[in-house]
Amino acid sequence: MKLVSWNVNGIRAALKKGFMDFFEAADADIFCLQETKLSAGQLELELDGYEQYWNYAEKKGYSGTAVFTKISPIHVTFGIGDDEHDREGRVITCEFEEFFLVNCYTPNSKRGLARLDYRMVWEDAFRAYLTMLETVKPVVLCGDLNVAHKEIDLKNPSSNRRNAGFTDEERNQFTNLLRTGYTDSFRHLYPDATDRYSWWSYITKARERNAGWRIDYFVVSDALTDQILDADIRDDVYGSDHCPVTLELGI
């Protein structure tokens, strides 16, 4: 089974930058988007063979997620069941026979860490949600998780120590998630790989220098670790300030 996750930084913009070329070439069984920046009724995509599930933020042009799947889910839910966290269209969960797929766009702590306190509340609530799912069957979590976990996961760790996405608080929350029984699929296969990033700032033209961050992930329940066949970061694919990440499972 092949899965793809991509923060498209606006699906309408990405469609003008070759999104469909990659989508068709990838031929994924499940394709997840973050930061769609859509409201209901603003876009109709023709995706032959795929069911489509969209979660929209209440705020126009903000956040949002989508899942396109060739495999019909048993059940689909939107959000994590908490009104405090479910207004921004950040989570879609699809239940399949052997696992739950959770597509997530984690809140950014923002410039000056203005939203760090909220981010910590979110992290605890989201981890509790995953733990609840895990009591039923294994979980595959994907998306823009807005954290570079280790120094190896960004180009300039020392100068970004207290910037959003690389605070001790955010990194510790990711560690806490892994300790509850999850595996970072890319690091599982490539523990020492350097200069592999999934996001680059447009403002500083960072992609030209590969001064990036690895903040997009496939994280799987430990019960699925033996099923990981491959995990990749498609930094050859353009169209957003993020690139797609992929996972192949032997399911």
JSON list of C-alpha atoms in Angstrom, two decimals:
[
{"chain": "A", "resi": 1, "resn": "MET", "atom": "CA", "xyz": [0.00, 0.00, 0.00]},
{"chain": "A", "resi": 2, "resn": "LYS", "atom": "CA", "xyz": [1.35, 3.40, -1.02]},
{"chain": "A", "resi": 3, "resn": "LEU", "atom": "CA", "xyz": [0.50, 6.56, 0.92]},
{"chain": "A", "resi": 4, "resn": "VAL", "atom": "CA", "xyz": [1.40, 10.19, 0.18]},
{"chain": "A", "resi": 5, "resn": "SER", "atom": "CA", "xyz": [1.11, 13.28, 2.38]},
{"chain": "A", "resi": 6, "resn": "TRP", "atom": "CA", "xyz": [1.63, 16.85, 1.21]},
{"chain": "A", "resi": 7, "resn": "ASN", "atom": "CA", "xyz": [1.12, 20.30, 2.68]},
{"chain": "A", "resi": 8, "resn": "VAL", "atom": "CA", "xyz": [0.13, 22.07, -0.51]},
{"chain": "A", "resi": 9, "resn": "ASN", "atom": "CA", "xyz": [-0.04, 25.61, 0.97]},
{"chain": "A", "resi": 10, "resn": "GLY", "atom": "CA", "xyz": [-3.31, 26.20, -0.88]},
{"chain": "A", "resi": 11, "resn": "ILE", "atom": "CA", "xyz": [-4.65, 23.54, -3.21]},
{"chain": "A", "resi": 12, "resn": "ARG", "atom": "CA", "xyz": [-5.86, 26.07, -5.78]},
{"chain": "A", "resi": 13, "resn": "ALA", "atom": "CA", "xyz": [-2.36, 27.53, -6.02]},
{"chain": "A", "resi": 14, "resn": "ALA", "atom": "CA", "xyz": [-0.82, 24.05, -6.17]},
{"chain": "A", "resi": 15, "resn": "LEU", "atom": "CA", "xyz": [-3.10, 23.07, -9.05]},
{"chain": "A", "resi": 16, "resn": "LYS", "atom": "CA", "xyz": [-1.48, 25.86, -11.07]},
{"chain": "A", "resi": 17, "resn": "LYS", "atom": "CA", "xyz": [2.00, 24.53, -10.21]},
{"chain": "A", "resi": 18, "resn": "GLY", "atom": "CA", "xyz": [1.77, 20.95, -11.42]},
{"chain": "A", "resi": 19, "resn": "PHE", "atom": "CA", "xyz": [-0.12, 19.28, -8.57]},
{"chain": "A", "resi": 20, "resn": "MET", "atom": "CA", "xyz": [-2.03, 16.95, -10.87]},
{"chain": "A", "resi": 21, "resn": "ASP", "atom": "CA", "xyz": [1.13, 15.83, -12.65]},
{"chain": "A", "resi": 22, "resn": "PHE", "atom": "CA", "xyz": [2.56, 14.57, -9.38]},
{"chain": "A", "resi": 23, "resn": "PHE", "atom": "CA", "xyz": [-0.77, 13.21, -8.15]},
{"chain": "A", "resi": 24, "resn": "GLU", "atom": "CA", "xyz": [-1.21, 11.08, -11.26]},
{"chain": "A", "resi": 25, "resn": "ALA", "atom": "CA", "xyz": [2.41, 9.93, -11.35]},
{"chain": "A", "resi": 26, "resn": "ALA", "atom": "CA", "xyz": [2.34, 8.97, -7.66]},
{"chain": "A", "resi": 27, "resn": "ASP", "atom": "CA", "xyz": [-0.69, 6.70, -8.17]},
{"chain": "A", "resi": 28, "resn": "ALA", "atom": "CA", "xyz": [-1.08, 6.44, -4.39]},
{"chain": "A", "resi": 29, "resn": "ASP", "atom": "CA", "xyz": [-3.67, 4.29, -2.68]},
{"chain": "A", "resi": 30, "resn": "ILE", "atom": "CA", "xyz": [-4.20, 7.09, -0.18]},
{"chain": "A", "resi": 31, "resn": "PHE", "atom": "CA", "xyz": [-3.22, 10.72, -0.75]},
{"chain": "A", "resi": 32, "resn": "CYS", "atom": "CA", "xyz": [-3.47, 13.26, 2.09]},
{"chain": "A", "resi": 33, "resn": "LEU", "atom": "CA", "xyz": [-3.34, 17.05, 1.94]},
{"chain": "A", "resi": 34, "resn": "GLN", "atom": "CA", "xyz": [-2.80, 19.72, 4.55]},
{"chain": "A", "resi": 35, "resn": "GLU", "atom": "CA", "xyz": [-3.30, 23.48, 4.38]},
{"chain": "A", "resi": 36, "resn": "THR", "atom": "CA", "xyz": [-5.85, 23.27, 1.59]},
{"chain": "A", "resi": 37, "resn": "LYS", "atom": "CA", "xyz": [-7.07, 26.83, 2.34]},
{"chain": "A", "resi": 38, "resn": "LEU", "atom": "CA", "xyz": [-10.57, 26.14, 1.04]},
{"chain": "A", "resi": 39, "resn": "SER", "atom": "CA", "xyz": [-14.16, 26.61, 2.08]},
{"chain": "A", "resi": 40, "resn": "ALA", "atom": "CA", "xyz": [-16.89, 24.18, 1.09]},
{"chain": "A", "resi": 41, "resn": "GLY", "atom": "CA", "xyz": [-18.01, 24.60, -2.52]},
{"chain": "A", "resi": 42, "resn": "GLN", "atom": "CA", "xyz": [-14.94, 26.51, -3.71]},
{"chain": "A", "resi": 43, "resn": "LEU", "atom": "CA", "xyz": [-13.38, 23.64, -5.65]},
{"chain": "A", "resi": 44, "resn": "GLU", "atom": "CA", "xyz": [-14.47, 20.44, -7.35]},
{"chain": "A", "resi": 45, "resn": "LEU", "atom": "CA", "xyz": [-11.70, 18.01, -8.26]},
{"chain": "A", "resi": 46, "resn": "GLU", "atom": "CA", "xyz": [-12.18, 15.17, -10.73]},
{"chain": "A", "resi": 47, "resn": "LEU", "atom": "CA", "xyz": [-10.11, 12.31, -9.34]},
{"chain": "A", "resi": 48, "resn": "ASP", "atom": "CA", "xyz": [-11.11, 9.09, -11.06]},
{"chain": "A", "resi": 49, "resn": "GLY", "atom": "CA", "xyz": [-11.07, 6.10, -8.75]},
{"chain": "A", "resi": 50, "resn": "TYR", "atom": "CA", "xyz": [-10.73, 8.13, -5.55]},
{"chain": "A", "resi": 51, "resn": "GLU", "atom": "CA", "xyz": [-13.19, 8.93, -2.81]},
{"chain": "A", "resi": 52, "resn": "GLN", "atom": "CA", "xyz": [-12.67, 12.45, -1.44]},
{"chain": "A", "resi": 53, "resn": "TYR", "atom": "CA", "xyz": [-13.00, 13.67, 2.15]},
{"chain": "A", "resi": 54, "resn": "TRP", "atom": "CA", "xyz": [-12.47, 17.33, 3.06]},
{"chain": "A", "resi": 55, "resn": "ASN", "atom": "CA", "xyz": [-12.33, 19.09, 6.41]},
{"chain": "A", "resi": 56, "resn": "TYR", "atom": "CA", "xyz": [-12.66, 22.87, 6.18]},
{"chain": "A", "resi": 57, "resn": "ALA", "atom": "CA", "xyz": [-11.72, 25.53, 8.71]},
{"chain": "A", "resi": 58, "resn": "GLU", "atom": "CA", "xyz": [-14.41, 27.95, 9.85]},
{"chain": "A", "resi": 59, "resn": "LYS", "atom": "CA", "xyz": [-12.06, 30.79, 8.91]},
{"chain": "A", "resi": 60, "resn": "LYS", "atom": "CA", "xyz": [-11.98, 31.33, 5.16]},
{"chain": "A", "resi": 61, "resn": "GLY", "atom": "CA", "xyz": [-8.74, 30.63, 3.30]},
{"chain": "A", "resi": 62, "resn": "TYR", "atom": "CA", "xyz": [-7.12, 29.01, 6.32]},
{"chain": "A", "resi": 63, "resn": "SER", "atom": "CA", "xyz": [-5.82, 25.59, 7.31]},
{"chain": "A", "resi": 64, "resn": "GLY", "atom": "CA", "xyz": [-7.92, 22.60, 6.13]},
{"chain": "A", "resi": 65, "resn": "THR", "atom": "CA", "xyz": [-7.18, 18.98, 5.25]},
{"chain": "A", "resi": 66, "resn": "ALA", "atom": "CA", "xyz": [-8.25, 16.40, 2.68]},
{"chain": "A", "resi": 67, "resn": "VAL", "atom": "CA", "xyz": [-7.95, 12.67, 2.06]},
{"chain": "A", "resi": 68, "resn": "PHE", "atom": "CA", "xyz": [-8.26, 11.03, -1.36]},
{"chain": "A", "resi": 69, "resn": "THR", "atom": "CA", "xyz": [-8.46, 7.24, -1.21]},
{"chain": "A", "resi": 70, "resn": "LYS", "atom": "CA", "xyz": [-8.90, 4.36, -3.63]},
{"chain": "A", "resi": 71, "resn": "ILE", "atom": "CA", "xyz": [-9.88, 2.13, -0.70]},
{"chain": "A", "resi": 72, "resn": "SER", "atom": "CA", "xyz": [-13.32, 2.79, 0.76]},
{"chain": "A", "resi": 73, "resn": "PRO", "atom": "CA", "xyz": [-13.01, 3.55, 4.47]},
{"chain": "A", "resi": 74, "resn": "ILE", "atom": "CA", "xyz": [-15.15, 1.73, 6.98]},
{"chain": "A", "resi": 75, "resn": "HIS", "atom": "CA", "xyz": [-15.79, 5.05, 8.71]},
{"chain": "A", "resi": 76, "resn": "VAL", "atom": "CA", "xyz": [-14.59, 8.66, 8.45]},
{"chain": "A", "resi": 77, "resn": "THR", "atom": "CA", "xyz": [-14.55, 11.32, 11.17]},
{"chain": "A", "resi": 78, "resn": "PHE", "atom": "CA", "xyz": [-13.51, 14.96, 11.19]},
{"chain": "A", "resi": 79, "resn": "GLY", "atom": "CA", "xyz": [-11.64, 16.53, 14.09]},
{"chain": "A", "resi": 80, "resn": "ILE", "atom": "CA", "xyz": [-10.80, 14.91, 17.41]},
{"chain": "A", "resi": 81, "resn": "GLY", "atom": "CA", "xyz": [-14.17, 15.32, 19.11]},
{"chain": "A", "resi": 82, "resn": "ASP", "atom": "CA", "xyz": [-13.32, 18.51, 21.00]},
{"chain": "A", "resi": 83, "resn": "ASP", "atom": "CA", "xyz": [-14.87, 21.83, 19.98]},
{"chain": "A", "resi": 84, "resn": "GLU", "atom": "CA", "xyz": [-11.84, 23.75, 21.25]},
{"chain": "A", "resi": 85, "resn": "HIS", "atom": "CA", "xyz": [-9.68, 22.06, 18.62]},
{"chain": "A", "resi": 86, "resn": "ASP", "atom": "CA", "xyz": [-12.08, 21.25, 15.80]},
{"chain": "A", "resi": 87, "resn": "ARG", "atom": "CA", "xyz": [-12.78, 24.68, 14.28]},
{"chain": "A", "resi": 88, "resn": "GLU", "atom": "CA", "xyz": [-9.74, 24.78, 12.00]},
{"chain": "A", "resi": 89, "resn": "GLY", "atom": "CA", "xyz": [-10.24, 21.66, 9.86]},
{"chain": "A", "resi": 90, "resn": "ARG", "atom": "CA", "xyz": [-7.00, 20.08, 11.05]},
{"chain": "A", "resi": 91, "resn": "VAL", "atom": "CA", "xyz": [-7.77, 16.37, 11.34]},
{"chain": "A", "resi": 92, "resn": "ILE", "atom": "CA", "xyz": [-9.43, 13.67, 9.22]},
{"chain": "A", "resi": 93, "resn": "THR", "atom": "CA", "xyz": [-9.52, 10.06, 10.43]},
{"chain": "A", "resi": 94, "resn": "CYS", "atom": "CA", "xyz": [-10.30, 7.19, 8.07]},
{"chain": "A", "resi": 95, "resn": "GLU", "atom": "CA", "xyz": [-10.82, 3.74, 9.51]},
{"chain": "A", "resi": 96, "resn": "PHE", "atom": "CA", "xyz": [-9.62, 0.90, 7.30]},
{"chain": "A", "resi": 97, "resn": "GLU", "atom": "CA", "xyz": [-9.63, -2.82, 7.98]},
{"chain": "A", "resi": 98, "resn": "GLU", "atom": "CA", "xyz": [-6.13, -2.98, 9.43]},
{"chain": "A", "resi": 99, "resn": "PHE", "atom": "CA", "xyz": [-5.48, 0.55, 10.73]},
{"chain": "A", "resi": 100, "resn": "PHE", "atom": "CA", "xyz": [-6.74, 4.07, 11.32]},
{"chain": "A", "resi": 101, "resn": "LEU", "atom": "CA", "xyz": [-5.31, 6.72, 9.02]},
{"chain": "A", "resi": 102, "resn": "VAL", "atom": "CA", "xyz": [-5.07, 10.10, 10.75]},
{"chain": "A", "resi": 103, "resn": "ASN", "atom": "CA", "xyz": [-4.28, 13.07, 8.51]},
{"chain": "A", "resi": 104, "resn": "CYS", "atom": "CA", "xyz": [-3.18, 16.02, 10.65]},
{"chain": "A", "resi": 105, "resn": "TYR", "atom": "CA", "xyz": [-2.13, 19.64, 10.20]},
{"chain": "A", "resi": 106, "resn": "THR", "atom": "CA", "xyz": [-0.71, 20.56, 13.59]},
{"chain": "A", "resi": 107, "resn": "PRO", "atom": "CA", "xyz": [-1.15, 24.19, 14.74]},
{"chain": "A", "resi": 108, "resn": "ASN", "atom": "CA", "xyz": [1.91, 26.39, 14.28]},
{"chain": "A", "resi": 109, "resn": "SER", "atom": "CA", "xyz": [3.22, 28.09, 17.41]},
{"chain": "A", "resi": 110, "resn": "LYS", "atom": "CA", "xyz": [3.57, 31.30, 15.38]},
{"chain": "A", "resi": 111, "resn": "ARG", "atom": "CA", "xyz": [6.10, 34.11, 15.38]},
{"chain": "A", "resi": 112, "resn": "GLY", "atom": "CA", "xyz": [7.17, 35.05, 18.88]},
{"chain": "A", "resi": 113, "resn": "LEU", "atom": "CA", "xyz": [5.64, 31.76, 20.09]},
{"chain": "A", "resi": 114, "resn": "ALA", "atom": "CA", "xyz": [2.30, 33.54, 20.37]},
{"chain": "A", "resi": 115, "resn": "ARG", "atom": "CA", "xyz": [0.43, 30.25, 20.12]},
{"chain": "A", "resi": 116, "resn": "LEU", "atom": "CA", "xyz": [2.83, 27.95, 21.98]},
{"chain": "A", "resi": 117, "resn": "ASP", "atom": "CA", "xyz": [0.56, 27.63, 25.03]},
{"chain": "A", "resi": 118, "resn": "TYR", "atom": "CA", "xyz": [-2.33, 26.57, 22.82]},
{"chain": "A", "resi": 119, "resn": "ARG", "atom": "CA", "xyz": [-0.02, 24.22, 20.94]},
{"chain": "A", "resi": 120, "resn": "MET", "atom": "CA", "xyz": [0.81, 22.40, 24.18]},
{"chain": "A", "resi": 121, "resn": "VAL", "atom": "CA", "xyz": [-2.90, 21.97, 24.97]},
{"chain": "A", "resi": 122, "resn": "TRP", "atom": "CA", "xyz": [-3.45, 20.69, 21.44]},
{"chain": "A", "resi": 123, "resn": "GLU", "atom": "CA", "xyz": [-0.58, 18.20, 21.70]},
{"chain": "A", "resi": 124, "resn": "ASP", "atom": "CA", "xyz": [-1.96, 16.64, 24.87]},
{"chain": "A", "resi": 125, "resn": "ALA", "atom": "CA", "xyz": [-5.48, 16.43, 23.47]},
{"chain": "A", "resi": 126, "resn": "PHE", "atom": "CA", "xyz": [-4.30, 15.01, 20.15]},
{"chain": "A", "resi": 127, "resn": "ARG", "atom": "CA", "xyz": [-2.08, 12.39, 21.80]},
{"chain": "A", "resi": 128, "resn": "ALA", "atom": "CA", "xyz": [-5.03, 11.32, 23.96]},
{"chain": "A", "resi": 129, "resn": "TYR", "atom": "CA", "xyz": [-7.11, 11.00, 20.79]},
{"chain": "A", "resi": 130, "resn": "LEU", "atom": "CA", "xyz": [-4.51, 8.76, 19.16]},
{"chain": "A", "resi": 131, "resn": "THR", "atom": "CA", "xyz": [-4.28, 6.67, 22.31]},
{"chain": "A", "resi": 132, "resn": "MET", "atom": "CA", "xyz": [-8.03, 6.14, 22.18]},
{"chain": "A", "resi": 133, "resn": "LEU", "atom": "CA", "xyz": [-7.82, 4.98, 18.56]},
{"chain": "A", "resi": 134, "resn": "GLU", "atom": "CA", "xyz": [-4.92, 2.69, 19.41]},
{"chain": "A", "resi": 135, "resn": "THR", "atom": "CA", "xyz": [-7.13, 0.70, 21.78]},
{"chain": "A", "resi": 136, "resn": "VAL", "atom": "CA", "xyz": [-9.09, -0.41, 18.70]},
{"chain": "A", "resi": 137, "resn": "LYS", "atom": "CA", "xyz": [-6.41, -0.94, 16.05]},
{"chain": "A", "resi": 138, "resn": "PRO", "atom": "CA", "xyz": [-3.01, 0.47, 14.94]},
{"chain": "A", "resi": 139, "resn": "VAL", "atom": "CA", "xyz": [-2.66, 4.03, 13.68]},
{"chain": "A", "resi": 140, "resn": "VAL", "atom": "CA", "xyz": [-0.90, 5.60, 10.71]},
{"chain": "A", "resi": 141, "resn": "LEU", "atom": "CA", "xyz": [-0.45, 9.32, 11.39]},
{"chain": "A", "resi": 142, "resn": "CYS", "atom": "CA", "xyz": [0.63, 11.62, 8.59]},
{"chain": "A", "resi": 143, "resn": "GLY", "atom": "CA", "xyz": [0.86, 15.29, 7.93]},
{"chain": "A", "resi": 144, "resn": "ASP", "atom": "CA", "xyz": [2.59, 18.57, 8.65]},
{"chain": "A", "resi": 145, "resn": "LEU", "atom": "CA", "xyz": [3.31, 18.15, 12.36]},
{"chain": "A", "resi": 146, "resn": "ASN", "atom": "CA", "xyz": [5.09, 21.51, 12.56]},
{"chain": "A", "resi": 147, "resn": "VAL", "atom": "CA", "xyz": [8.10, 20.28, 14.51]},
{"chain": "A", "resi": 148, "resn": "ALA", "atom": "CA", "xyz": [11.66, 19.33, 13.63]},
{"chain": "A", "resi": 149, "resn": "HIS", "atom": "CA", "xyz": [12.30, 16.61, 16.18]},
{"chain": "A", "resi": 150, "resn": "LYS", "atom": "CA", "xyz": [16.10, 16.45, 16.32]},
{"chain": "A", "resi": 151, "resn": "GLU", "atom": "CA", "xyz": [18.97, 18.72, 15.30]},
{"chain": "A", "resi": 152, "resn": "ILE", "atom": "CA", "xyz": [19.51, 16.46, 12.29]},
{"chain": "A", "resi": 153, "resn": "ASP", "atom": "CA", "xyz": [16.03, 17.48, 11.09]},
{"chain": "A", "resi": 154, "resn": "LEU", "atom": "CA", "xyz": [16.83, 21.09, 10.21]},
{"chain": "A", "resi": 155, "resn": "LYS", "atom": "CA", "xyz": [19.72, 22.90, 8.59]},
{"chain": "A", "resi": 156, "resn": "ASN", "atom": "CA", "xyz": [20.44, 25.48, 11.29]},
{"chain": "A", "resi": 157, "resn": "PRO", "atom": "CA", "xyz": [19.49, 24.11, 14.71]},
{"chain": "A", "resi": 158, "resn": "SER", "atom": "CA", "xyz": [21.55, 26.52, 16.81]},
{"chain": "A", "resi": 159, "resn": "SER", "atom": "CA", "xyz": [20.02, 29.69, 15.36]},
{"chain": "A", "resi": 160, "resn": "ASN", "atom": "CA", "xyz": [16.47, 28.28, 15.53]},
{"chain": "A", "resi": 161, "resn": "ARG", "atom": "CA", "xyz": [16.55, 27.03, 19.12]},
{"chain": "A", "resi": 162, "resn": "ARG", "atom": "CA", "xyz": [13.58, 29.11, 20.32]},
{"chain": "A", "resi": 163, "resn": "ASN", "atom": "CA", "xyz": [11.77, 29.50, 17.03]},
{"chain": "A", "resi": 164, "resn": "ALA", "atom": "CA", "xyz": [8.37, 27.95, 16.36]},
{"chain": "A", "resi": 165, "resn": "GLY", "atom": "CA", "xyz": [8.81, 24.34, 15.35]},
{"chain": "A", "resi": 166, "resn": "PHE", "atom": "CA", "xyz": [12.08, 23.82, 17.22]},
{"chain": "A", "resi": 167, "resn": "THR", "atom": "CA", "xyz": [11.33, 24.73, 20.82]},
{"chain": "A", "resi": 168, "resn": "ASP", "atom": "CA", "xyz": [12.14, 22.25, 23.56]},
{"chain": "A", "resi": 169, "resn": "GLU", "atom": "CA", "xyz": [8.44, 22.10, 24.37]},
{"chain": "A", "resi": 170, "resn": "GLU", "atom": "CA", "xyz": [7.40, 21.06, 20.85]},
{"chain": "A", "resi": 171, "resn": "ARG", "atom": "CA", "xyz": [10.26, 18.60, 20.46]},
{"chain": "A", "resi": 172, "resn": "ASN", "atom": "CA", "xyz": [9.49, 17.01, 23.83]},
{"chain": "A", "resi": 173, "resn": "GLN", "atom": "CA", "xyz": [5.87, 16.55, 22.81]},
{"chain": "A", "resi": 174, "resn": "PHE", "atom": "CA", "xyz": [6.99, 14.65, 19.71]},
{"chain": "A", "resi": 175, "resn": "THR", "atom": "CA", "xyz": [9.24, 12.51, 21.90]},
{"chain": "A", "resi": 176, "resn": "ASN", "atom": "CA", "xyz": [6.28, 11.86, 24.19]},
{"chain": "A", "resi": 177, "resn": "LEU", "atom": "CA", "xyz": [4.24, 10.67, 21.22]},
{"chain": "A", "resi": 178, "resn": "LEU", "atom": "CA", "xyz": [6.92, 8.24, 20.11]},
{"chain": "A", "resi": 179, "resn": "ARG", "atom": "CA", "xyz": [7.27, 6.92, 23.65]},
{"chain": "A", "resi": 180, "resn": "THR", "atom": "CA", "xyz": [3.59, 6.00, 23.73]},
{"chain": "A", "resi": 181, "resn": "GLY", "atom": "CA", "xyz": [4.26, 3.43, 21.01]},
{"chain": "A", "resi": 182, "resn": "TYR", "atom": "CA", "xyz": [4.91, 5.13, 17.68]},
{"chain": "A", "resi": 183, "resn": "THR", "atom": "CA", "xyz": [7.71, 5.09, 15.12]},
{"chain": "A", "resi": 184, "resn": "ASP", "atom": "CA", "xyz": [8.93, 7.88, 12.84]},
{"chain": "A", "resi": 185, "resn": "SER", "atom": "CA", "xyz": [8.98, 5.87, 9.60]},
{"chain": "A", "resi": 186, "resn": "PHE", "atom": "CA", "xyz": [11.67, 7.88, 7.82]},
{"chain": "A", "resi": 187, "resn": "ARG", "atom": "CA", "xyz": [14.08, 7.83, 10.77]},
{"chain": "A", "resi": 188, "resn": "HIS", "atom": "CA", "xyz": [13.35, 4.14, 11.29]},
{"chain": "A", "resi": 189, "resn": "LEU", "atom": "CA", "xyz": [14.79, 3.40, 7.86]},
{"chain": "A", "resi": 190, "resn": "TYR", "atom": "CA", "xyz": [17.31, 6.24, 7.61]},
{"chain": "A", "resi": 191, "resn": "PRO", "atom": "CA", "xyz": [18.45, 7.12, 11.16]},
{"chain": "A", "resi": 192, "resn": "ASP", "atom": "CA", "xyz": [21.53, 9.06, 10.05]},
{"chain": "A", "resi": 193, "resn": "ALA", "atom": "CA", "xyz": [20.32, 10.69, 6.82]},
{"chain": "A", "resi": 194, "resn": "THR", "atom": "CA", "xyz": [21.23, 14.37, 6.72]},
{"chain": "A", "resi": 195, "resn": "ASP", "atom": "CA", "xyz": [20.07, 17.30, 4.59]},
{"chain": "A", "resi": 196, "resn": "ARG", "atom": "CA", "xyz": [16.67, 15.68, 4.02]},
{"chain": "A", "resi": 197, "resn": "TYR", "atom": "CA", "xyz": [14.01, 18.31, 4.50]},
{"chain": "A", "resi": 198, "resn": "SER", "atom": "CA", "xyz": [10.34, 18.78, 3.64]},
{"chain": "A", "resi": 199, "resn": "TRP", "atom": "CA", "xyz": [9.85, 22.53, 4.15]},
{"chain": "A", "resi": 200, "resn": "TRP", "atom": "CA", "xyz": [11.81, 25.60, 3.10]},
{"chain": "A", "resi": 201, "resn": "SER", "atom": "CA", "xyz": [11.00, 29.26, 3.73]},
{"chain": "A", "resi": 202, "resn": "TYR", "atom": "CA", "xyz": [9.87, 31.17, 0.65]},
{"chain": "A", "resi": 203, "resn": "ILE", "atom": "CA", "xyz": [10.99, 34.42, 2.26]},
{"chain": "A", "resi": 204, "resn": "THR", "atom": "CA", "xyz": [14.69, 33.57, 2.37]},
{"chain": "A", "resi": 205, "resn": "LYS", "atom": "CA", "xyz": [14.76, 31.47, -0.82]},
{"chain": "A", "resi": 206, "resn": "ALA", "atom": "CA", "xyz": [15.88, 28.67, 1.42]},
{"chain": "A", "resi": 207, "resn": "ARG", "atom": "CA", "xyz": [15.12, 25.89, -1.02]},
{"chain": "A", "resi": 208, "resn": "GLU", "atom": "CA", "xyz": [17.84, 27.09, -3.36]},
{"chain": "A", "resi": 209, "resn": "ARG", "atom": "CA", "xyz": [20.32, 26.51, -0.51]},
{"chain": "A", "resi": 210, "resn": "ASN", "atom": "CA", "xyz": [18.50, 23.47, 0.91]},
{"chain": "A", "resi": 211, "resn": "ALA", "atom": "CA", "xyz": [18.27, 25.31, 4.23]},
{"chain": "A", "resi": 212, "resn": "GLY", "atom": "CA", "xyz": [15.18, 23.40, 5.25]},
{"chain": "A", "resi": 213, "resn": "TRP", "atom": "CA", "xyz": [13.30, 21.63, 8.01]},
{"chain": "A", "resi": 214, "resn": "ARG", "atom": "CA", "xyz": [11.86, 18.11, 8.19]},
{"chain": "A", "resi": 215, "resn": "ILE", "atom": "CA", "xyz": [8.42, 18.76, 9.66]},
{"chain": "A", "resi": 216, "resn": "ASP", "atom": "CA", "xyz": [6.24, 16.46, 7.53]},
{"chain": "A", "resi": 217, "resn": "TYR", "atom": "CA", "xyz": [5.93, 12.88, 8.70]},
{"chain": "A", "resi": 218, "resn": "PHE", "atom": "CA", "xyz": [4.48, 9.42, 8.52]},
{"chain": "A", "resi": 219, "resn": "VAL", "atom": "CA", "xyz": [4.39, 8.12, 12.09]},
{"chain": "A", "resi": 220, "resn": "VAL", "atom": "CA", "xyz": [3.06, 4.60, 12.62]},
{"chain": "A", "resi": 221, "resn": "SER", "atom": "CA", "xyz": [2.07, 2.49, 15.59]},
{"chain": "A", "resi": 222, "resn": "ASP", "atom": "CA", "xyz": [4.92, 0.24, 16.65]},
{"chain": "A", "resi": 223, "resn": "ALA", "atom": "CA", "xyz": [2.72, -2.73, 15.72]},
{"chain": "A", "resi": 224, "resn": "LEU", "atom": "CA", "xyz": [3.11, -1.65, 12.08]},
{"chain": "A", "resi": 225, "resn": "THR", "atom": "CA", "xyz": [6.86, -1.03, 12.12]},
{"chain": "A", "resi": 226, "resn": "ASP", "atom": "CA", "xyz": [7.65, -4.39, 10.52]},
{"chain": "A", "resi": 227, "resn": "GLN", "atom": "CA", "xyz": [5.29, -3.46, 7.67]},
{"chain": "A", "resi": 228, "resn": "ILE", "atom": "CA", "xyz": [7.31, -0.38, 6.64]},
{"chain": "A", "resi": 229, "resn": "LEU", "atom": "CA", "xyz": [8.76, -1.12, 3.21]},
{"chain": "A", "resi": 230, "resn": "ASP", "atom": "CA", "xyz": [9.90, 2.38, 2.32]},
{"chain": "A", "resi": 231, "resn": "ALA", "atom": "CA", "xyz": [9.59, 5.99, 3.42]},
{"chain": "A", "resi": 232, "resn": "ASP", "atom": "CA", "xyz": [10.75, 8.92, 1.36]},
{"chain": "A", "resi": 233, "resn": "ILE", "atom": "CA", "xyz": [10.88, 12.70, 1.19]},
{"chain": "A", "resi": 234, "resn": "ARG", "atom": "CA", "xyz": [10.14, 13.82, -2.36]},
{"chain": "A", "resi": 235, "resn": "ASP", "atom": "CA", "xyz": [12.28, 16.94, -2.37]},
{"chain": "A", "resi": 236, "resn": "ASP", "atom": "CA", "xyz": [12.39, 16.77, -6.15]},
{"chain": "A", "resi": 237, "resn": "VAL", "atom": "CA", "xyz": [8.71, 17.78, -6.27]},
{"chain": "A", "resi": 238, "resn": "TYR", "atom": "CA", "xyz": [7.82, 21.48, -6.33]},
{"chain": "A", "resi": 239, "resn": "GLY", "atom": "CA", "xyz": [4.51, 23.35, -6.17]},
{"chain": "A", "resi": 240, "resn": "SER", "atom": "CA", "xyz": [4.49, 24.35, -2.49]},
{"chain": "A", "resi": 241, "resn": "ASP", "atom": "CA", "xyz": [6.91, 25.47, 0.21]},
{"chain": "A", "resi": 242, "resn": "HIS", "atom": "CA", "xyz": [6.62, 21.86, 1.41]},
{"chain": "A", "resi": 243, "resn": "CYS", "atom": "CA", "xyz": [7.36, 18.73, -0.60]},
{"chain": "A", "resi": 244, "resn": "PRO", "atom": "CA", "xyz": [5.43, 15.45, -0.41]},
{"chain": "A", "resi": 245, "resn": "VAL", "atom": "CA", "xyz": [6.43, 12.61, 1.91]},
{"chain": "A", "resi": 246, "resn": "THR", "atom": "CA", "xyz": [5.61, 8.99, 1.15]},
{"chain": "A", "resi": 247, "resn": "LEU", "atom": "CA", "xyz": [5.19, 5.66, 2.89]},
{"chain": "A", "resi": 248, "resn": "GLU", "atom": "CA", "xyz": [4.91, 2.14, 1.56]},
{"chain": "A", "resi": 249, "resn": "LEU", "atom": "CA", "xyz": [3.39, -0.48, 3.83]},
{"chain": "A", "resi": 250, "resn": "GLY", "atom": "CA", "xyz": [3.31, -4.21, 3.26]},
{"chain": "A", "resi": 251, "resn": "ILE", "atom": "CA", "xyz": [-0.44, -4.34, 3.77]}
]
